[in-house]
Amino acid sequence: MSAPVRVLVVEDDPVAADAHALYVGRVPGFTAVAAVHTLAEATRVLERTRVDLLLLDLTLPDGNGLRFARGLRAAGHPADVIAVTSARDLAVVRESVSLGVVQYVLKPFAFPTLRERLLRYAEFRAAAAGEAVGQDDVDRALAALRAPAAALLPKGLSAPTLDRVAALLRTASEGLTAAGAAGAAGISRITARRYLEHLVDTGRADRAPRYGQVGRPELHYRWRAAEAGSVSKV
């Protein structure tokens, strides 16, 4: 069995950093070697620990993540970079590509989104190992990063909407009903319930009936305590 891909999580929000490290550890073939909150801490880890991949926030308290990535390339450091950010500016995306950033993940995100990116990266590493015999081998390696991955969600559910509902539930200290999630996410109550039930089915949320003064009890959903640290900073 090949050695796992060693990932350094660089994220200034401690709660999000711990959540991202937890996510990494749940993907077969990957291990989080550390979760740090500044570029200075990241530099120290890189000096003493082998790192294959950085899960790199682009806005850190002591500098810009893209400039940090540029410095790594200039120094000849071999670690690849997956950018993790809330920035939607496509100019930032273009700059990331020019620096060799292999994937770009927008916050907030749920576990399936990061899992898909990591699995694509693993395919890329496998396809890019050794020497290319011809153009087909080069194309195959590059396509691994961009080709659509196999469906990770039940039919009818989309990753962006799941991320939105999960983010709402994570930050709702008192939990949410389907109606509350629907209003906040801008979707129908039936659709919201499907996403909430998926979060329950995948072990990320709990549901329980809440009894009011009149009428039937309403199902109330809460982010599971074991996942409470999984809050990606917006």
PDB file of C-alpha atoms in Angstrom:
ATOM      1  CA  MET A   1       0.000   0.000   0.000  1.00  0.00           C
ATOM      2  CA  SER A   2       1.389   3.430  -0.948  1.00  0.00           C
ATOM      3  CA  ALA A   3       2.095   6.005   1.744  1.00  0.00           C
ATOM      4  CA  PRO A   4      -0.773   8.421   2.461  1.00  0.00           C
ATOM      5  CA  VAL A   5      -0.713  11.929   1.060  1.00  0.00           C
ATOM      6  CA  ARG A   6       0.499  14.186   3.871  1.00  0.00           C
ATOM      7  CA  VAL A   7      -1.621  17.326   4.127  1.00  0.00           C
ATOM      8  CA  LEU A   8      -0.887  20.553   6.000  1.00  0.00           C
ATOM      9  CA  VAL A   9      -4.019  22.576   6.807  1.00  0.00           C
ATOM     10  CA  VAL A  10      -3.371  26.340   6.927  1.00  0.00           C
ATOM     11  CA  GLU A  11      -6.482  28.178   8.159  1.00  0.00           C
ATOM     12  CA  ASP A  12      -6.665  31.134  10.560  1.00  0.00           C
ATOM     13  CA  ASP A  13      -9.989  30.118  12.131  1.00  0.00           C
ATOM     14  CA  PRO A  14      -9.099  27.421  14.711  1.00  0.00           C
ATOM     15  CA  VAL A  15     -12.537  25.791  14.556  1.00  0.00           C
ATOM     16  CA  ALA A  16     -12.476  25.618  10.758  1.00  0.00           C
ATOM     17  CA  ALA A  17      -8.867  24.401  10.792  1.00  0.00           C
ATOM     18  CA  ASP A  18      -9.751  21.499  13.072  1.00  0.00           C
ATOM     19  CA  ALA A  19     -12.777  20.692  10.924  1.00  0.00           C
ATOM     20  CA  HIS A  20     -10.735  20.671   7.706  1.00  0.00           C
ATOM     21  CA  ALA A  21      -8.107  18.430   9.301  1.00  0.00           C
ATOM     22  CA  LEU A  22     -10.897  16.086  10.407  1.00  0.00           C
ATOM     23  CA  TYR A  23     -12.282  16.045   6.872  1.00  0.00           C
ATOM     24  CA  VAL A  24      -8.846  15.222   5.427  1.00  0.00           C
ATOM     25  CA  GLY A  25      -8.457  12.298   7.824  1.00  0.00           C
ATOM     26  CA  ARG A  26     -11.772  10.842   6.684  1.00  0.00           C
ATOM     27  CA  VAL A  27     -10.619  10.486   3.064  1.00  0.00           C
ATOM     28  CA  PRO A  28      -8.785   7.198   2.395  1.00  0.00           C
ATOM     29  CA  GLY A  29      -5.183   7.756   1.374  1.00  0.00           C
ATOM     30  CA  PHE A  30      -4.825  11.126   3.095  1.00  0.00           C
ATOM     31  CA  THR A  31      -3.568  12.204   6.506  1.00  0.00           C
ATOM     32  CA  ALA A  32      -3.397  15.652   8.117  1.00  0.00           C
ATOM     33  CA  VAL A  33       0.080  16.224   9.548  1.00  0.00           C
ATOM     34  CA  ALA A  34      -0.883  19.498  11.263  1.00  0.00           C
ATOM     35  CA  ALA A  35      -3.427  22.312  11.330  1.00  0.00           C
ATOM     36  CA  VAL A  36      -1.875  25.772  11.728  1.00  0.00           C
ATOM     37  CA  HIS A  37      -3.311  29.277  11.754  1.00  0.00           C
ATOM     38  CA  THR A  38      -0.565  31.502  10.329  1.00  0.00           C
ATOM     39  CA  LEU A  39       1.955  31.441   7.504  1.00  0.00           C
ATOM     40  CA  ALA A  40       4.770  31.607  10.041  1.00  0.00           C
ATOM     41  CA  GLU A  41       3.523  28.384  11.644  1.00  0.00           C
ATOM     42  CA  ALA A  42       3.153  26.818   8.204  1.00  0.00           C
ATOM     43  CA  THR A  43       6.764  27.689   7.381  1.00  0.00           C
ATOM     44  CA  ARG A  44       7.996  26.032  10.559  1.00  0.00           C
ATOM     45  CA  VAL A  45       6.061  22.846   9.815  1.00  0.00           C
ATOM     46  CA  LEU A  46       7.363  22.737   6.243  1.00  0.00           C
ATOM     47  CA  GLU A  47      10.940  23.096   7.511  1.00  0.00           C
ATOM     48  CA  ARG A  48      10.728  20.001   9.713  1.00  0.00           C
ATOM     49  CA  THR A  49       7.992  17.808   8.212  1.00  0.00           C
ATOM     50  CA  ARG A  50       7.409  16.253   4.807  1.00  0.00           C
ATOM     51  CA  VAL A  51       4.253  17.737   3.306  1.00  0.00           C
ATOM     52  CA  ASP A  52       2.772  16.659  -0.025  1.00  0.00           C
ATOM     53  CA  LEU A  53      -0.225  18.993  -0.154  1.00  0.00           C
ATOM     54  CA  LEU A  54      -1.266  22.265   1.468  1.00  0.00           C
ATOM     55  CA  LEU A  55      -4.915  23.018   2.147  1.00  0.00           C
ATOM     56  CA  LEU A  56      -4.223  26.731   2.097  1.00  0.00           C
ATOM     57  CA  ASP A  57      -6.488  29.582   3.122  1.00  0.00           C
ATOM     58  CA  LEU A  58      -5.691  32.637   0.997  1.00  0.00           C
ATOM     59  CA  THR A  59      -6.275  35.245   3.711  1.00  0.00           C
ATOM     60  CA  LEU A  60      -4.092  34.770   6.775  1.00  0.00           C
ATOM     61  CA  PRO A  61      -3.355  37.235   9.598  1.00  0.00           C
ATOM     62  CA  ASP A  62       0.321  37.459   8.641  1.00  0.00           C
ATOM     63  CA  GLY A  63       0.087  37.465   4.871  1.00  0.00           C
ATOM     64  CA  ASN A  64      -1.517  36.436   1.611  1.00  0.00           C
ATOM     65  CA  GLY A  65      -1.754  32.743   0.804  1.00  0.00           C
ATOM     66  CA  LEU A  66      -1.059  33.192  -2.898  1.00  0.00           C
ATOM     67  CA  ARG A  67       2.145  35.124  -2.198  1.00  0.00           C
ATOM     68  CA  PHE A  68       3.105  32.329   0.172  1.00  0.00           C
ATOM     69  CA  ALA A  69       2.479  29.769  -2.583  1.00  0.00           C
ATOM     70  CA  ARG A  70       4.594  31.854  -4.973  1.00  0.00           C
ATOM     71  CA  GLY A  71       7.418  31.813  -2.428  1.00  0.00           C
ATOM     72  CA  LEU A  72       7.199  28.035  -2.119  1.00  0.00           C
ATOM     73  CA  ARG A  73       7.508  27.663  -5.889  1.00  0.00           C
ATOM     74  CA  ALA A  74      10.449  30.063  -6.026  1.00  0.00           C
ATOM     75  CA  ALA A  75      12.194  28.062  -3.298  1.00  0.00           C
ATOM     76  CA  GLY A  76      11.596  24.821  -5.197  1.00  0.00           C
ATOM     77  CA  HIS A  77       9.297  23.289  -2.593  1.00  0.00           C
ATOM     78  CA  PRO A  78       7.454  20.342  -4.185  1.00  0.00           C
ATOM     79  CA  ALA A  79       4.198  20.512  -2.175  1.00  0.00           C
ATOM     80  CA  ASP A  80       1.023  21.030  -4.188  1.00  0.00           C
ATOM     81  CA  VAL A  81      -1.646  23.505  -3.087  1.00  0.00           C
ATOM     82  CA  ILE A  82      -5.424  23.384  -2.831  1.00  0.00           C
ATOM     83  CA  ALA A  83      -6.682  26.934  -2.243  1.00  0.00           C
ATOM     84  CA  VAL A  84      -9.500  27.281   0.294  1.00  0.00           C
ATOM     85  CA  THR A  85     -11.166  30.672   0.354  1.00  0.00           C
ATOM     86  CA  SER A  86     -14.378  32.669   0.333  1.00  0.00           C
ATOM     87  CA  ALA A  87     -13.033  34.916  -2.469  1.00  0.00           C
ATOM     88  CA  ARG A  88     -15.177  34.730  -5.626  1.00  0.00           C
ATOM     89  CA  ASP A  89     -12.950  37.000  -7.727  1.00  0.00           C
ATOM     90  CA  LEU A  90     -12.029  35.089 -10.881  1.00  0.00           C
ATOM     91  CA  ALA A  91      -8.830  37.117 -11.148  1.00  0.00           C
ATOM     92  CA  VAL A  92      -7.734  35.378  -7.955  1.00  0.00           C
ATOM     93  CA  VAL A  93      -8.624  32.042  -9.544  1.00  0.00           C
ATOM     94  CA  ARG A  94      -6.490  32.877 -12.593  1.00  0.00           C
ATOM     95  CA  GLU A  95      -3.554  33.857 -10.374  1.00  0.00           C
ATOM     96  CA  SER A  96      -3.976  30.616  -8.422  1.00  0.00           C
ATOM     97  CA  VAL A  97      -3.761  28.593 -11.625  1.00  0.00           C
ATOM     98  CA  SER A  98      -0.624  30.457 -12.686  1.00  0.00           C
ATOM     99  CA  LEU A  99       1.019  29.449  -9.404  1.00  0.00           C
ATOM    100  CA  GLY A 100       0.234  25.780  -9.856  1.00  0.00           C
ATOM    101  CA  VAL A 101      -2.702  25.587  -7.438  1.00  0.00           C
ATOM    102  CA  VAL A 102      -4.275  22.235  -8.320  1.00  0.00           C
ATOM    103  CA  GLN A 103      -7.771  22.821  -6.893  1.00  0.00           C
ATOM    104  CA  TYR A 104      -9.852  25.742  -5.615  1.00  0.00           C
ATOM    105  CA  VAL A 105     -12.519  25.212  -2.918  1.00  0.00           C
ATOM    106  CA  LEU A 106     -14.988  27.929  -1.970  1.00  0.00           C
ATOM    107  CA  LYS A 107     -16.146  28.344   1.626  1.00  0.00           C
ATOM    108  CA  PRO A 108     -18.339  27.312   3.224  1.00  0.00           C
ATOM    109  CA  PHE A 109     -18.192  23.683   2.155  1.00  0.00           C
ATOM    110  CA  ALA A 110     -19.257  20.306   3.492  1.00  0.00           C
ATOM    111  CA  PHE A 111     -17.223  17.118   3.622  1.00  0.00           C
ATOM    112  CA  PRO A 112     -18.360  15.708   0.232  1.00  0.00           C
ATOM    113  CA  THR A 113     -16.998  18.771  -1.571  1.00  0.00           C
ATOM    114  CA  LEU A 114     -13.514  18.444  -0.100  1.00  0.00           C
ATOM    115  CA  ARG A 115     -13.575  14.674  -0.487  1.00  0.00           C
ATOM    116  CA  GLU A 116     -14.251  15.043  -4.205  1.00  0.00           C
ATOM    117  CA  ARG A 117     -11.343  17.489  -4.621  1.00  0.00           C
ATOM    118  CA  LEU A 118      -8.968  15.238  -2.709  1.00  0.00           C
ATOM    119  CA  LEU A 119      -9.975  12.158  -4.665  1.00  0.00           C
ATOM    120  CA  ARG A 120      -9.413  14.015  -7.927  1.00  0.00           C
ATOM    121  CA  TYR A 121      -6.010  15.091  -6.664  1.00  0.00           C
ATOM    122  CA  ALA A 122      -5.162  11.486  -5.771  1.00  0.00           C
ATOM    123  CA  GLU A 123      -6.069  10.431  -9.321  1.00  0.00           C
ATOM    124  CA  PHE A 124      -3.826  13.185 -10.659  1.00  0.00           C
ATOM    125  CA  ARG A 125      -0.882  12.049  -8.526  1.00  0.00           C
ATOM    126  CA  ALA A 126      -1.332   8.473  -9.682  1.00  0.00           C
ATOM    127  CA  ALA A 127      -1.651   9.454 -13.350  1.00  0.00           C
ATOM    128  CA  ALA A 128       1.334  11.821 -13.161  1.00  0.00           C
ATOM    129  CA  ALA A 129       3.693   9.292 -11.574  1.00  0.00           C
ATOM    130  CA  GLY A 130       6.685   8.218 -13.635  1.00  0.00           C
ATOM    131  CA  GLU A 131       7.401   9.290 -17.207  1.00  0.00           C
ATOM    132  CA  ALA A 132       4.837   9.948 -19.925  1.00  0.00           C
ATOM    133  CA  VAL A 133       5.039   7.659 -22.921  1.00  0.00           C
ATOM    134  CA  GLY A 134       3.094  10.073 -25.099  1.00  0.00           C
ATOM    135  CA  GLN A 135       0.580  12.902 -25.252  1.00  0.00           C
ATOM    136  CA  ASP A 136      -2.233  10.633 -24.044  1.00  0.00           C
ATOM    137  CA  ASP A 137      -0.468  10.118 -20.711  1.00  0.00           C
ATOM    138  CA  VAL A 138      -0.067  13.875 -20.234  1.00  0.00           C
ATOM    139  CA  ASP A 139      -3.707  14.514 -21.148  1.00  0.00           C
ATOM    140  CA  ARG A 140      -4.866  11.762 -18.794  1.00  0.00           C
ATOM    141  CA  ALA A 141      -2.957  13.255 -15.860  1.00  0.00           C
ATOM    142  CA  LEU A 142      -4.335  16.758 -16.430  1.00  0.00           C
ATOM    143  CA  ALA A 143      -7.866  15.472 -17.009  1.00  0.00           C
ATOM    144  CA  ALA A 144      -7.875  13.819 -13.587  1.00  0.00           C
ATOM    145  CA  LEU A 145      -8.082  17.261 -11.966  1.00  0.00           C
ATOM    146  CA  ARG A 146     -10.882  18.501 -14.181  1.00  0.00           C
ATOM    147  CA  ALA A 147     -12.997  15.520 -15.162  1.00  0.00           C
ATOM    148  CA  PRO A 148     -16.339  15.271 -13.343  1.00  0.00           C
ATOM    149  CA  ALA A 149     -16.109  12.872 -10.454  1.00  0.00           C
ATOM    150  CA  ALA A 150     -18.619  10.117  -9.854  1.00  0.00           C
ATOM    151  CA  ALA A 151     -21.829  11.270  -8.216  1.00  0.00           C
ATOM    152  CA  LEU A 152     -21.360  11.721  -4.501  1.00  0.00           C
ATOM    153  CA  LEU A 153     -24.918  12.745  -3.674  1.00  0.00           C
ATOM    154  CA  PRO A 154     -28.313  11.120  -4.126  1.00  0.00           C
ATOM    155  CA  LYS A 155     -30.078  11.984  -7.360  1.00  0.00           C
ATOM    156  CA  GLY A 156     -31.659  15.421  -7.228  1.00  0.00           C
ATOM    157  CA  LEU A 157     -29.301  16.868  -4.615  1.00  0.00           C
ATOM    158  CA  SER A 158     -26.576  19.346  -5.559  1.00  0.00           C
ATOM    159  CA  ALA A 159     -23.317  19.996  -3.715  1.00  0.00           C
ATOM    160  CA  PRO A 160     -23.693  23.835  -3.662  1.00  0.00           C
ATOM    161  CA  THR A 161     -27.165  23.635  -2.113  1.00  0.00           C
ATOM    162  CA  LEU A 162     -26.015  20.995   0.354  1.00  0.00           C
ATOM    163  CA  ASP A 163     -23.113  23.229   1.358  1.00  0.00           C
ATOM    164  CA  ARG A 164     -25.531  26.129   1.875  1.00  0.00           C
ATOM    165  CA  VAL A 165     -27.946  24.111   4.018  1.00  0.00           C
ATOM    166  CA  ALA A 166     -25.073  22.551   6.002  1.00  0.00           C
ATOM    167  CA  ALA A 167     -23.574  25.993   6.678  1.00  0.00           C
ATOM    168  CA  LEU A 168     -26.935  27.278   7.916  1.00  0.00           C
ATOM    169  CA  LEU A 169     -27.389  24.299  10.210  1.00  0.00           C
ATOM    170  CA  ARG A 170     -23.839  24.501  11.583  1.00  0.00           C
ATOM    171  CA  THR A 171     -24.328  28.115  12.633  1.00  0.00           C
ATOM    172  CA  ALA A 172     -27.857  27.684  14.034  1.00  0.00           C
ATOM    173  CA  SER A 173     -27.222  27.215  17.745  1.00  0.00           C
ATOM    174  CA  GLU A 174     -30.834  26.195  18.374  1.00  0.00           C
ATOM    175  CA  GLY A 175     -31.101  24.064  15.244  1.00  0.00           C
ATOM    176  CA  LEU A 176     -33.514  24.450  12.338  1.00  0.00           C
ATOM    177  CA  THR A 177     -36.801  23.117  11.087  1.00  0.00           C
ATOM    178  CA  ALA A 178     -37.285  22.367   7.396  1.00  0.00           C
ATOM    179  CA  ALA A 179     -39.330  25.549   7.122  1.00  0.00           C
ATOM    180  CA  GLY A 180     -36.594  27.601   8.774  1.00  0.00           C
ATOM    181  CA  ALA A 181     -33.910  26.124   6.521  1.00  0.00           C
ATOM    182  CA  ALA A 182     -36.083  26.678   3.453  1.00  0.00           C
ATOM    183  CA  GLY A 183     -36.603  30.350   4.248  1.00  0.00           C
ATOM    184  CA  ALA A 184     -32.932  30.981   4.958  1.00  0.00           C
ATOM    185  CA  ALA A 185     -31.655  29.047   1.922  1.00  0.00           C
ATOM    186  CA  GLY A 186     -34.259  30.287  -0.544  1.00  0.00           C
ATOM    187  CA  ILE A 187     -35.561  26.829  -1.413  1.00  0.00           C
ATOM    188  CA  SER A 188     -38.846  24.996  -0.882  1.00  0.00           C
ATOM    189  CA  ARG A 189     -39.651  23.317   2.415  1.00  0.00           C
ATOM    190  CA  ILE A 190     -39.752  19.875   0.754  1.00  0.00           C
ATOM    191  CA  THR A 191     -36.329  20.459  -0.824  1.00  0.00           C
ATOM    192  CA  ALA A 192     -34.885  21.691   2.465  1.00  0.00           C
ATOM    193  CA  ARG A 193     -36.158  18.569   4.238  1.00  0.00           C
ATOM    194  CA  ARG A 194     -34.428  16.342   1.641  1.00  0.00           C
ATOM    195  CA  TYR A 195     -31.097  18.040   2.315  1.00  0.00           C
ATOM    196  CA  LEU A 196     -31.592  17.949   6.078  1.00  0.00           C
ATOM    197  CA  GLU A 197     -32.486  14.266   5.941  1.00  0.00           C
ATOM    198  CA  HIS A 198     -29.351  13.621   3.860  1.00  0.00           C
ATOM    199  CA  LEU A 199     -27.271  15.294   6.579  1.00  0.00           C
ATOM    200  CA  VAL A 200     -28.943  12.999   9.124  1.00  0.00           C
ATOM    201  CA  ASP A 201     -28.373   9.928   6.941  1.00  0.00           C
ATOM    202  CA  THR A 202     -24.663  10.759   6.562  1.00  0.00           C
ATOM    203  CA  GLY A 203     -24.208  11.238  10.308  1.00  0.00           C
ATOM    204  CA  ARG A 204     -23.682  14.998  10.300  1.00  0.00           C
ATOM    205  CA  ALA A 205     -26.972  16.042  11.879  1.00  0.00           C
ATOM    206  CA  ASP A 206     -29.561  14.775  14.339  1.00  0.00           C
ATOM    207  CA  ARG A 207     -33.313  15.168  14.195  1.00  0.00           C
ATOM    208  CA  ALA A 208     -35.915  15.044  16.919  1.00  0.00           C
ATOM    209  CA  PRO A 209     -39.605  15.953  17.149  1.00  0.00           C
ATOM    210  CA  ARG A 210     -40.349  19.213  18.903  1.00  0.00           C
ATOM    211  CA  TYR A 211     -43.743  19.453  20.507  1.00  0.00           C
ATOM    212  CA  GLY A 212     -45.581  22.763  20.479  1.00  0.00           C
ATOM    213  CA  GLN A 213     -48.720  23.823  22.210  1.00  0.00           C
ATOM    214  CA  VAL A 214     -51.020  22.665  19.410  1.00  0.00           C
ATOM    215  CA  GLY A 215     -50.868  20.409  16.380  1.00  0.00           C
ATOM    216  CA  ARG A 216     -48.447  17.692  15.408  1.00  0.00           C
ATOM    217  CA  PRO A 217     -44.810  17.820  16.521  1.00  0.00           C
ATOM    218  CA  GLU A 218     -42.378  19.376  14.040  1.00  0.00           C
ATOM    219  CA  LEU A 219     -39.033  17.776  13.220  1.00  0.00           C
ATOM    220  CA  HIS A 220     -36.116  19.825  14.445  1.00  0.00           C
ATOM    221  CA  TYR A 221     -32.601  19.369  13.047  1.00  0.00           C
ATOM    222  CA  ARG A 222     -29.322  20.128  14.783  1.00  0.00           C
ATOM    223  CA  TRP A 223     -25.722  19.804  13.670  1.00  0.00           C
ATOM    224  CA  ARG A 224     -24.309  16.726  15.382  1.00  0.00           C
ATOM    225  CA  ALA A 225     -22.095  17.470  18.409  1.00  0.00           C
ATOM    226  CA  ALA A 226     -19.251  15.347  17.042  1.00  0.00           C
ATOM    227  CA  GLU A 227     -19.298  17.545  13.933  1.00  0.00           C
ATOM    228  CA  ALA A 228     -19.637  20.799  15.855  1.00  0.00           C
ATOM    229  CA  GLY A 229     -16.124  21.816  14.925  1.00  0.00           C
ATOM    230  CA  SER A 230     -16.893  21.535  11.198  1.00  0.00           C
ATOM    231  CA  VAL A 231     -17.570  25.216  10.642  1.00  0.00           C
ATOM    232  CA  SER A 232     -15.886  26.621   7.541  1.00  0.00           C
ATOM    233  CA  LYS A 233     -15.307  30.306   7.848  1.00  0.00           C
ATOM    234  CA  VAL A 234     -17.203  32.413   5.283  1.00  0.00           C
TER     235      VAL A 234
END
